[in-house]
Tab-separated table of N, CA and C in Angstrom:
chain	number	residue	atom	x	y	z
S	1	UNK	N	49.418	152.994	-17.866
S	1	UNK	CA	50.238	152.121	-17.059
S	1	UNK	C	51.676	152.615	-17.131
S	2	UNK	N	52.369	152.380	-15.892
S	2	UNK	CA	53.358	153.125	-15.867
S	2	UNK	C	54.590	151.922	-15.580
S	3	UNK	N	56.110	152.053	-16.935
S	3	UNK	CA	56.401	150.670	-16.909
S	3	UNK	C	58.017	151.243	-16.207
S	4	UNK	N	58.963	150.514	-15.388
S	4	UNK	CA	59.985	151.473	-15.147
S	4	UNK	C	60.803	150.903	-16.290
S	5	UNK	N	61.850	151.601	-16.699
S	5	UNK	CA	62.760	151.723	-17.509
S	5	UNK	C	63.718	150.462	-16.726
S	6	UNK	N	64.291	149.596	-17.646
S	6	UNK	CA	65.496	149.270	-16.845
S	6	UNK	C	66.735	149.969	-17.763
S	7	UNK	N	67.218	150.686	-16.634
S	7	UNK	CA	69.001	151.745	-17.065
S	7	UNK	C	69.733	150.699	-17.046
S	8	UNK	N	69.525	149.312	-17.051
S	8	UNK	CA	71.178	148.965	-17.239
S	8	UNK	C	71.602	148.864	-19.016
S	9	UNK	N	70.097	148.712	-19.893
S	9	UNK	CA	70.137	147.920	-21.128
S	9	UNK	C	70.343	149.712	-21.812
S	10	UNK	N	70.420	150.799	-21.112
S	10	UNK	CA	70.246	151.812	-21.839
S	10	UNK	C	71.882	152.818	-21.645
S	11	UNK	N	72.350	151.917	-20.963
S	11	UNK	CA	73.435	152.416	-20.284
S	11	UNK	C	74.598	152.415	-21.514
S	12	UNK	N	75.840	153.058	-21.164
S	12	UNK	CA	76.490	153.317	-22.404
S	12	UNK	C	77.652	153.203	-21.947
S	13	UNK	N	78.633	153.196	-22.749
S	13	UNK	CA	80.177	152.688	-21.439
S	13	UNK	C	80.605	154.054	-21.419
S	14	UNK	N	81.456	154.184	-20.010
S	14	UNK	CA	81.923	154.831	-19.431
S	14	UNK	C	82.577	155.767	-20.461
S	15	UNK	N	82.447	157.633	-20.635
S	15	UNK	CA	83.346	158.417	-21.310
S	15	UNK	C	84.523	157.919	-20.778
S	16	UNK	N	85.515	157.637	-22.403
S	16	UNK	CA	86.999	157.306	-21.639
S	16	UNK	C	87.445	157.887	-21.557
S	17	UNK	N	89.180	158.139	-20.437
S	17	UNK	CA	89.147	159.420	-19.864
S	17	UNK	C	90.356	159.606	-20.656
S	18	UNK	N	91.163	160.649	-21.158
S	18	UNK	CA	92.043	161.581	-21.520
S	18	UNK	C	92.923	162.384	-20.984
S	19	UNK	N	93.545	162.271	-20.744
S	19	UNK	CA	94.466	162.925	-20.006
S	19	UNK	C	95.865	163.773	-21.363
S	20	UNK	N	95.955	165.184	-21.285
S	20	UNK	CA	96.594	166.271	-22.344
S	20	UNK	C	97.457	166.790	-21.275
S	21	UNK	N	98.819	166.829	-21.857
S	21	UNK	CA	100.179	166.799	-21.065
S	21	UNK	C	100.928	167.900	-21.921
S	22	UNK	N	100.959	169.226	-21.814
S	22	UNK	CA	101.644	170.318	-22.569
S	22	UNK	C	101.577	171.577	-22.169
S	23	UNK	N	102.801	171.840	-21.724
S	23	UNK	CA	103.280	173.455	-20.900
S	23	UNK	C	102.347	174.636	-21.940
S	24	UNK	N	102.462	174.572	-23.316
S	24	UNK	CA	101.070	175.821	-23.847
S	24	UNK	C	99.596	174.802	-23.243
S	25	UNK	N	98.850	176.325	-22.852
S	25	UNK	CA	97.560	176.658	-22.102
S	25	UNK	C	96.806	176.345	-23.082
S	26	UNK	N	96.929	176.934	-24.370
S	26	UNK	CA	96.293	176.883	-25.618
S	26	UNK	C	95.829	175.563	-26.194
S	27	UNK	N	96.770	175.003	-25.978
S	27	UNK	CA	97.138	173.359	-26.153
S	27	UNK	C	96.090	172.763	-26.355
S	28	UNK	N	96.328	172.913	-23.877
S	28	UNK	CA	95.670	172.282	-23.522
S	28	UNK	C	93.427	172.465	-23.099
S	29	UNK	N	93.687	174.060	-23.394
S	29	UNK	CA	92.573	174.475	-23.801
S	29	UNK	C	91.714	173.718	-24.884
S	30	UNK	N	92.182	173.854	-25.845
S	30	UNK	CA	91.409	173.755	-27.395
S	30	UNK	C	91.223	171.919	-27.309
S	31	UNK	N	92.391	171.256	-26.758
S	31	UNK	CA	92.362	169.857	-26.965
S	31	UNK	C	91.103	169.405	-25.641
S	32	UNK	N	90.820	170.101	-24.764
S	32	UNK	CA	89.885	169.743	-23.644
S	32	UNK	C	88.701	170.044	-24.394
S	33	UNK	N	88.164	170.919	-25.197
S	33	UNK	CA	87.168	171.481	-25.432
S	33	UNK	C	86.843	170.576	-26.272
S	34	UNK	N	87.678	170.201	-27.343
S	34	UNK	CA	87.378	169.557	-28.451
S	34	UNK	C	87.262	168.385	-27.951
S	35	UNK	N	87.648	167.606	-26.873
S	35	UNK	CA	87.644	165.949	-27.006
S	35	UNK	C	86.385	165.747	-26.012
S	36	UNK	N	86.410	167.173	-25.143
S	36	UNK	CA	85.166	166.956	-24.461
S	36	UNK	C	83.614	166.793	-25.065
S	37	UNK	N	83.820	167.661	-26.275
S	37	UNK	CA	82.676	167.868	-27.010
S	37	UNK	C	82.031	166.601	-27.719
S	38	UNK	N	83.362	165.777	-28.053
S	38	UNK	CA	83.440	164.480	-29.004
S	38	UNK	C	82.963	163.129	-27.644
S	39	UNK	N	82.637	163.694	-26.488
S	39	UNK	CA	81.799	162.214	-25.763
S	39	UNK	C	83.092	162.250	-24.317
S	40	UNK	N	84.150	162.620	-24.303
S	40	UNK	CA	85.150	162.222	-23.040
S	40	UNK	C	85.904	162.707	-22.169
S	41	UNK	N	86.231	162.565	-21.126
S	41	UNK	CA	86.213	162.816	-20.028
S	41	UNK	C	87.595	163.481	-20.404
S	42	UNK	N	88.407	164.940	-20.056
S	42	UNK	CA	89.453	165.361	-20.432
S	42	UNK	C	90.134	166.081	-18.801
S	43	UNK	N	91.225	165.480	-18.567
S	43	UNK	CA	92.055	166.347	-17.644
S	43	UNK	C	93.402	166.519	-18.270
S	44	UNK	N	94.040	167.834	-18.429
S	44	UNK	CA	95.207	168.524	-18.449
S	44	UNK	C	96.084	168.771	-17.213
S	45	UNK	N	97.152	168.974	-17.873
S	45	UNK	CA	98.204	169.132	-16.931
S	45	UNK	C	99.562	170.086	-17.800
S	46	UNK	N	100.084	170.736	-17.173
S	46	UNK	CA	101.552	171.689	-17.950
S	46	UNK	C	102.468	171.216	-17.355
S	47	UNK	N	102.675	170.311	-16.207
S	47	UNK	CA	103.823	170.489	-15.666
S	47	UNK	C	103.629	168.731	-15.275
S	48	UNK	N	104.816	168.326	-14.912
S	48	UNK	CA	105.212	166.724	-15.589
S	48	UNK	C	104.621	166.478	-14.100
S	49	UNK	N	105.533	167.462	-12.905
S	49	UNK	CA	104.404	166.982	-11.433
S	49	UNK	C	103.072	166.949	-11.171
S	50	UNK	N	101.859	167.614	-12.474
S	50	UNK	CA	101.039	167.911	-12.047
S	50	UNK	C	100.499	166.575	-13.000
S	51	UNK	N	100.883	166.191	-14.020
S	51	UNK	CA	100.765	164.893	-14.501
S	51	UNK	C	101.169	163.608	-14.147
S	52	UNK	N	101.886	163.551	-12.914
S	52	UNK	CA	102.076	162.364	-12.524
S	52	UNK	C	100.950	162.426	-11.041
S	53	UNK	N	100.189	163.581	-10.095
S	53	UNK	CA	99.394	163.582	-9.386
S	53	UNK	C	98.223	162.914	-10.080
S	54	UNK	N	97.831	163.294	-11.607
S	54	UNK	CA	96.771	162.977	-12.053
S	54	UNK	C	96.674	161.593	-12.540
S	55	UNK	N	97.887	161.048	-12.720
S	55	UNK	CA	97.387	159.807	-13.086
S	55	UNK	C	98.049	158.568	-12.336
S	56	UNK	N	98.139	159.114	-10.769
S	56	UNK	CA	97.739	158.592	-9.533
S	56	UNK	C	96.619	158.320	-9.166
S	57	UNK	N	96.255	159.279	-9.636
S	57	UNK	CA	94.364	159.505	-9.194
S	57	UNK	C	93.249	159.005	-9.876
S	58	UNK	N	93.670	158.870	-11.136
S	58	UNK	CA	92.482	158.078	-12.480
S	58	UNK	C	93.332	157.354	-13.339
S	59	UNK	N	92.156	156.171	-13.800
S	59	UNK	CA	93.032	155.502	-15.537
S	59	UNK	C	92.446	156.659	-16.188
S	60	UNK	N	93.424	156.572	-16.849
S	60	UNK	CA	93.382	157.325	-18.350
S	60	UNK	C	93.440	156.229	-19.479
S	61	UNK	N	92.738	156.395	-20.623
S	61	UNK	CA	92.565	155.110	-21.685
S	61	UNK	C	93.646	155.679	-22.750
S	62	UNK	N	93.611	157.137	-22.281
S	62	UNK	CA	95.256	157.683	-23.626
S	62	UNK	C	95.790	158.793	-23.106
S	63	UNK	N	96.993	159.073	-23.067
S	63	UNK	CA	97.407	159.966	-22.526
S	63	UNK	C	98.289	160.938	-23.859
S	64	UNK	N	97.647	162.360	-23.939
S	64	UNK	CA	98.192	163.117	-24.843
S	64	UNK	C	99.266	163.962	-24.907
S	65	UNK	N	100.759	163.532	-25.103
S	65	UNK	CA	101.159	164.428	-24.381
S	65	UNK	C	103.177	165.315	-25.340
S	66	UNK	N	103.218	166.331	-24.808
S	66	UNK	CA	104.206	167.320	-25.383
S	66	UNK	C	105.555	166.302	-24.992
S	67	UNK	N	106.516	166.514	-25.548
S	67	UNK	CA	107.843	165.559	-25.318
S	67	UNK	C	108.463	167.149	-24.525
S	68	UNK	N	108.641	168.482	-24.796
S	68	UNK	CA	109.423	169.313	-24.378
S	68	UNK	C	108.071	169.917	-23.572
S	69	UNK	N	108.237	169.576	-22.179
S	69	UNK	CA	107.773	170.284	-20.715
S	69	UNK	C	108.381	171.456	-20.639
S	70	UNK	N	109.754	172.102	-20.425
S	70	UNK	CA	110.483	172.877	-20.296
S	70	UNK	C	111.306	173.294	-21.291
S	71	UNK	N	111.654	174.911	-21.212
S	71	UNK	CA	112.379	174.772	-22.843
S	71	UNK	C	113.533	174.124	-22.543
S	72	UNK	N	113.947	173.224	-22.170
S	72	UNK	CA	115.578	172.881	-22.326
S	72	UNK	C	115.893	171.495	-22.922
S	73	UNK	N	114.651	170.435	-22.719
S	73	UNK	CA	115.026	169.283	-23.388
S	73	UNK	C	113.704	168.424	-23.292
S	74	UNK	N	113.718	167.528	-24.255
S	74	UNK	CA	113.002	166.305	-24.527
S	74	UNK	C	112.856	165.225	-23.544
S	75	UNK	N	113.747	165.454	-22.648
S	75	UNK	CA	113.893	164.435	-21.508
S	75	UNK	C	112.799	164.667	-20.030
S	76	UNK	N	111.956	165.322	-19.863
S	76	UNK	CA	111.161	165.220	-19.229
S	76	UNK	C	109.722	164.149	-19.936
S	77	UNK	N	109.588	164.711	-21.043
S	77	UNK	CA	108.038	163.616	-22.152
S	77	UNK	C	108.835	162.142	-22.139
S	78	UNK	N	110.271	162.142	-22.468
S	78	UNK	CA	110.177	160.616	-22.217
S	78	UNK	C	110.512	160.115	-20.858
S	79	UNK	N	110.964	160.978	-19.565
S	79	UNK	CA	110.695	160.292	-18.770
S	79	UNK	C	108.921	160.047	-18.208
S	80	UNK	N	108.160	160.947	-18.720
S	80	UNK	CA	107.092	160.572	-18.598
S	80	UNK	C	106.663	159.491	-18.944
S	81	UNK	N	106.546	159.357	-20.409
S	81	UNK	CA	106.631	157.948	-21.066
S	81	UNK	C	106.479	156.901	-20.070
S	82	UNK	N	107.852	157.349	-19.287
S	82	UNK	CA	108.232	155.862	-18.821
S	82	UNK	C	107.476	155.658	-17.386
S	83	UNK	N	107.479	156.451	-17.074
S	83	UNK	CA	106.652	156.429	-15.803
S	83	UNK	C	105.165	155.903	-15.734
S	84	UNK	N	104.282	156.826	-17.618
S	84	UNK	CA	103.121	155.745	-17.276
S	84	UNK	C	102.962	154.103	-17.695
S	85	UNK	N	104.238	154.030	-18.674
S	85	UNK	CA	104.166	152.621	-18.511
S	85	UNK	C	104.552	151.671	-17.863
S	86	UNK	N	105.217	152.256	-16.683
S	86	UNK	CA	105.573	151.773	-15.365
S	86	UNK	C	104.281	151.187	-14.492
S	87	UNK	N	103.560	152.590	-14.546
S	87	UNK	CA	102.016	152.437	-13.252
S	87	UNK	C	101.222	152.261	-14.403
S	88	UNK	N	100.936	152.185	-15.267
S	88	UNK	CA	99.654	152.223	-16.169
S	88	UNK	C	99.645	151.547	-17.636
S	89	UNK	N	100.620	150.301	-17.447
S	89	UNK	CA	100.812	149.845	-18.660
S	89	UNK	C	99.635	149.847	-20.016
S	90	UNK	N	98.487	149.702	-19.388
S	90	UNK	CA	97.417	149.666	-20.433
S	90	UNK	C	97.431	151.494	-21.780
S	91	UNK	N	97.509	151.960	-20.499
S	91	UNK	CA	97.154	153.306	-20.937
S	91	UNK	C	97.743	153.625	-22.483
S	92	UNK	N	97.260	153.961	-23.189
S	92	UNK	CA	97.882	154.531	-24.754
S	92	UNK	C	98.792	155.394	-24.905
S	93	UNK	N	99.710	155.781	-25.445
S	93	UNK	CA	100.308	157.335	-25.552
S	93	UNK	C	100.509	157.789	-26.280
S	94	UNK	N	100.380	158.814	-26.817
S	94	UNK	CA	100.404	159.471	-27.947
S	94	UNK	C	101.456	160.969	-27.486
S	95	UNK	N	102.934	161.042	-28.570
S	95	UNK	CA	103.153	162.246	-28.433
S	95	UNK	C	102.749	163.244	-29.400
S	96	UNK	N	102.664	163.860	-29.092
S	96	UNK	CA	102.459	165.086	-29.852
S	96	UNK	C	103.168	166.752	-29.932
S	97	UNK	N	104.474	167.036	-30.594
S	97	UNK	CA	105.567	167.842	-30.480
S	97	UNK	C	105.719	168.446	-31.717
S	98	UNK	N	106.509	169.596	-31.502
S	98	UNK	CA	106.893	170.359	-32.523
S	98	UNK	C	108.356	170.116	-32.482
S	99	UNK	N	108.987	169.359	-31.834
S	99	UNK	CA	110.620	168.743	-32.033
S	99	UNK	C	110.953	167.732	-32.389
S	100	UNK	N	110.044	167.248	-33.051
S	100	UNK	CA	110.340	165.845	-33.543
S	100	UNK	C	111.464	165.936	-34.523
S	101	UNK	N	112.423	164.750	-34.349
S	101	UNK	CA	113.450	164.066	-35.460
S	101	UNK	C	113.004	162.867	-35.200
S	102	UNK	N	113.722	161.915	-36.443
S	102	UNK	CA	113.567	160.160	-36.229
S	102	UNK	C	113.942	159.825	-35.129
S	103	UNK	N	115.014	160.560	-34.737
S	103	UNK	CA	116.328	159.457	-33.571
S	103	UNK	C	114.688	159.692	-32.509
S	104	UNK	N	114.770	161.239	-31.890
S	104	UNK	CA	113.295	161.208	-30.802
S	104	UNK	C	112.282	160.992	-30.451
S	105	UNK	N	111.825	159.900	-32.004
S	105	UNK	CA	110.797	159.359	-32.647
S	105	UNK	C	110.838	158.082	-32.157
S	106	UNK	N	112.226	157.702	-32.710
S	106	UNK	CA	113.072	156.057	-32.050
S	106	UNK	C	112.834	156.422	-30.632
S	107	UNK	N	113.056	157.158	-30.027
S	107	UNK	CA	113.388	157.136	-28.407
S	107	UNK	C	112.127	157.186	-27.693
S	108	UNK	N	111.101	157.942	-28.353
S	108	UNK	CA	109.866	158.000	-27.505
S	108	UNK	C	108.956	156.608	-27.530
S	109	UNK	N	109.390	155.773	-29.138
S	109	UNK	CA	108.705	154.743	-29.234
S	109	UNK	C	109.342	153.523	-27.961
S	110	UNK	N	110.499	153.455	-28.001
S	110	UNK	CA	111.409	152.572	-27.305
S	110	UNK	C	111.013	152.932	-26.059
S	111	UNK	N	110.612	153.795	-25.629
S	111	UNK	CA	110.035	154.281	-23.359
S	111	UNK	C	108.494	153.636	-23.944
S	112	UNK	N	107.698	153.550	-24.747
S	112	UNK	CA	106.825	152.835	-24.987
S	112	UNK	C	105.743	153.913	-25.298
S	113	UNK	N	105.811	154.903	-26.070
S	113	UNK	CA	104.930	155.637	-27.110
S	113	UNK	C	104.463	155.035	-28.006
S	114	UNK	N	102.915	154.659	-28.427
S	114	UNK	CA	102.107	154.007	-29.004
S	114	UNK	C	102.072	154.821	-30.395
S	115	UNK	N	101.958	156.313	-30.370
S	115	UNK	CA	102.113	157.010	-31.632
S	115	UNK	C	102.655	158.546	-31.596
S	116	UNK	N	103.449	158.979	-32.828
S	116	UNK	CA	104.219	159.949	-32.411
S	116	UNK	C	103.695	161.294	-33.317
S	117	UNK	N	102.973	162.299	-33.234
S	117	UNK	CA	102.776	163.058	-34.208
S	117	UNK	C	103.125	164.069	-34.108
S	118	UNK	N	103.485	164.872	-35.220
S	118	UNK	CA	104.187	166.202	-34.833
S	118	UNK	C	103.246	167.480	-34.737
S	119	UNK	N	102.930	168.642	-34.238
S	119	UNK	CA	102.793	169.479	-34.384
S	119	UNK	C	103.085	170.022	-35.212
S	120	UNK	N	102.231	171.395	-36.257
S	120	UNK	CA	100.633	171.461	-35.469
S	120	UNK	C	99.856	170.026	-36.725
S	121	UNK	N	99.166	169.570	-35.250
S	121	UNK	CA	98.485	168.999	-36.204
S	121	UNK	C	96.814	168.698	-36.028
S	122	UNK	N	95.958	168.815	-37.221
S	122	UNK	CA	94.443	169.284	-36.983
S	122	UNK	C	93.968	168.068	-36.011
S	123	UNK	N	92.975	168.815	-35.138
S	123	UNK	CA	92.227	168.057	-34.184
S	123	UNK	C	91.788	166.547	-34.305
S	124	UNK	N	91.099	166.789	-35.796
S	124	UNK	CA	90.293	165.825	-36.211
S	124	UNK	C	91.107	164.311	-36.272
S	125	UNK	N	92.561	164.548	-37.113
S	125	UNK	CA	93.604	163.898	-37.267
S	125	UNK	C	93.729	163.050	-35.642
S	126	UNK	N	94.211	164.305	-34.932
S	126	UNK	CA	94.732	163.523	-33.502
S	126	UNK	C	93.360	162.747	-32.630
S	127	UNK	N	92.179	163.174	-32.902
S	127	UNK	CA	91.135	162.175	-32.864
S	127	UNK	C	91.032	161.353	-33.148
S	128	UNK	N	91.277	161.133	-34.608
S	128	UNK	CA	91.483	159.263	-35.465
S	128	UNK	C	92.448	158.311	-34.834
S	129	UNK	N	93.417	159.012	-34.393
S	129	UNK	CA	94.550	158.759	-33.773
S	129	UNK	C	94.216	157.973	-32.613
S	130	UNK	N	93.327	158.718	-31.628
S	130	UNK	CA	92.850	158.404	-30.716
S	130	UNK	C	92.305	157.199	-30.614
S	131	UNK	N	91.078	157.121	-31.157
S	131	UNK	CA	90.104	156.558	-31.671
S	131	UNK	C	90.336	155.181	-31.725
S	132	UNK	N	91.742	155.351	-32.908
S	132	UNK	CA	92.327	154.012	-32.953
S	132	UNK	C	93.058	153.376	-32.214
S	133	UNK	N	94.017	153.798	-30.993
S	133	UNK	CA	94.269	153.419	-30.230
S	133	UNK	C	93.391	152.404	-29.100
S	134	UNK	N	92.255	153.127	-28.826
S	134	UNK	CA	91.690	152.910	-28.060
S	134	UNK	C	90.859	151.130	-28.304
S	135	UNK	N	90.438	151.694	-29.711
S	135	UNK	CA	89.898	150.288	-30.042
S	135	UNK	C	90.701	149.411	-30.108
S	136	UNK	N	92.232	148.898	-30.719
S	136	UNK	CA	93.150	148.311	-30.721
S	136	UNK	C	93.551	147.795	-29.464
S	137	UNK	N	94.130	146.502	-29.231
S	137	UNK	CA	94.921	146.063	-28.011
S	137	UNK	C	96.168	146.863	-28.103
S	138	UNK	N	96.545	146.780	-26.655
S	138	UNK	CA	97.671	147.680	-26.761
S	138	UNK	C	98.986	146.741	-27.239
S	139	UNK	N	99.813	147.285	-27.716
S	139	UNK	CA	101.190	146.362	-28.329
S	139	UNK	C	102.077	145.762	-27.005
S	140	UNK	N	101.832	144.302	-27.296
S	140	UNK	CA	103.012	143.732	-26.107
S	140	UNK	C	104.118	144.236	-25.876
S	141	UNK	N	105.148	145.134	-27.038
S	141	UNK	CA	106.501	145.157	-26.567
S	141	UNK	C	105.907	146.429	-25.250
S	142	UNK	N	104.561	147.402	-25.472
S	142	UNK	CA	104.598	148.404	-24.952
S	142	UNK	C	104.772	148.041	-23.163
S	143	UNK	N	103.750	146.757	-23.221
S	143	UNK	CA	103.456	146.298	-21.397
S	143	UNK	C	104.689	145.718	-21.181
S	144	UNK	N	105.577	145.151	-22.360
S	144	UNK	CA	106.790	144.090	-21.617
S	144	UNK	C	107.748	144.940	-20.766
S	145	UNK	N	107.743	146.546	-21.997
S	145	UNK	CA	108.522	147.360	-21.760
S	145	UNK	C	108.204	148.259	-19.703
S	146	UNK	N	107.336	148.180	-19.699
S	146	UNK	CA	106.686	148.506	-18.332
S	146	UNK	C	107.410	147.662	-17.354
S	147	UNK	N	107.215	146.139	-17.732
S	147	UNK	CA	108.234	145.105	-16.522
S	147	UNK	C	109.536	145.222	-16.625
S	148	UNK	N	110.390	145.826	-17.808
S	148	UNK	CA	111.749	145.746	-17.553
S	148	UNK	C	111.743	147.085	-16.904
S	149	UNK	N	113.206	146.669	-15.927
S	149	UNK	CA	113.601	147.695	-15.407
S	149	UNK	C	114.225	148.689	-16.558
S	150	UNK	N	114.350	150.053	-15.764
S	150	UNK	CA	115.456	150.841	-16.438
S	150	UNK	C	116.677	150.900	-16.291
């Protein structure tokens, strides 16, 4: 006897999606491979225009991303910042830089960066990272910060 399956009770939630924001290729190579491997959906981007097309286009549940786009300053990652918590208040953010000081630490948290880690740092680490974000509600000051203007 032949019984059909019902797919809804077997069904699994949606890979959440990822989105990796950093001018090195390498970066964004190794971090696609690896998060893809770990169950989720990964799109990259090097350039801050090609990251604001993409997350026009999809939620992202965390967004991974470099504070220095260009070599000249920090001020492109936090205007990013601010931009996805403008359109995408939910979304997580995580920076991840090799220029970190406190004050840029203070500044990325204040545009509404959920967590700040420096480069280099092991995969596994920025996974937990992840991980925990995701399960966690996101922090009110992060969405309030989305409704105030700049």
């Amino acid at each position: 006897m032949w019984l059909a399956r019902d797919d809804s009770s077997s069904r699994e939630e949606p890979m959440p999606r990822l989105l990796v924001v950093d001018d090195e290729e390498a970066i964004c190579f190794s971090m696609s491979e690896y998060f893809s491997l770990h169950g989720y959906k990964v799109d990259t981007a090097r350039e801050m225009e090609e990251a604001e097309k993409l997350l026009g286009a999809a939620e992202y549940k965390v967004v991974i991303q470099d504070l220095r786009l260009t070599l000249t300053s920090n001020s492109d990652g936090l205007e990013m910042i601010r931009t996805i918590r403008e359109h995408n208040p939910q979304t997580r953010i995580i920076v991840l830089t090799a220029y970190g000081s406190a004050e840029v630490e203070d500044e990325a948290r204040r545009c509404g960066a959920d967590a700040f880690l420096r480069k280099p740092k092991p995969l596994s680490q920025v996974a937990q990272v992840v991980q925990g974000l995701i399960e966690s509600p996101p922090r009110e000051s992060s969405i309030r910060q989305a409704a105030r203007p700049a």
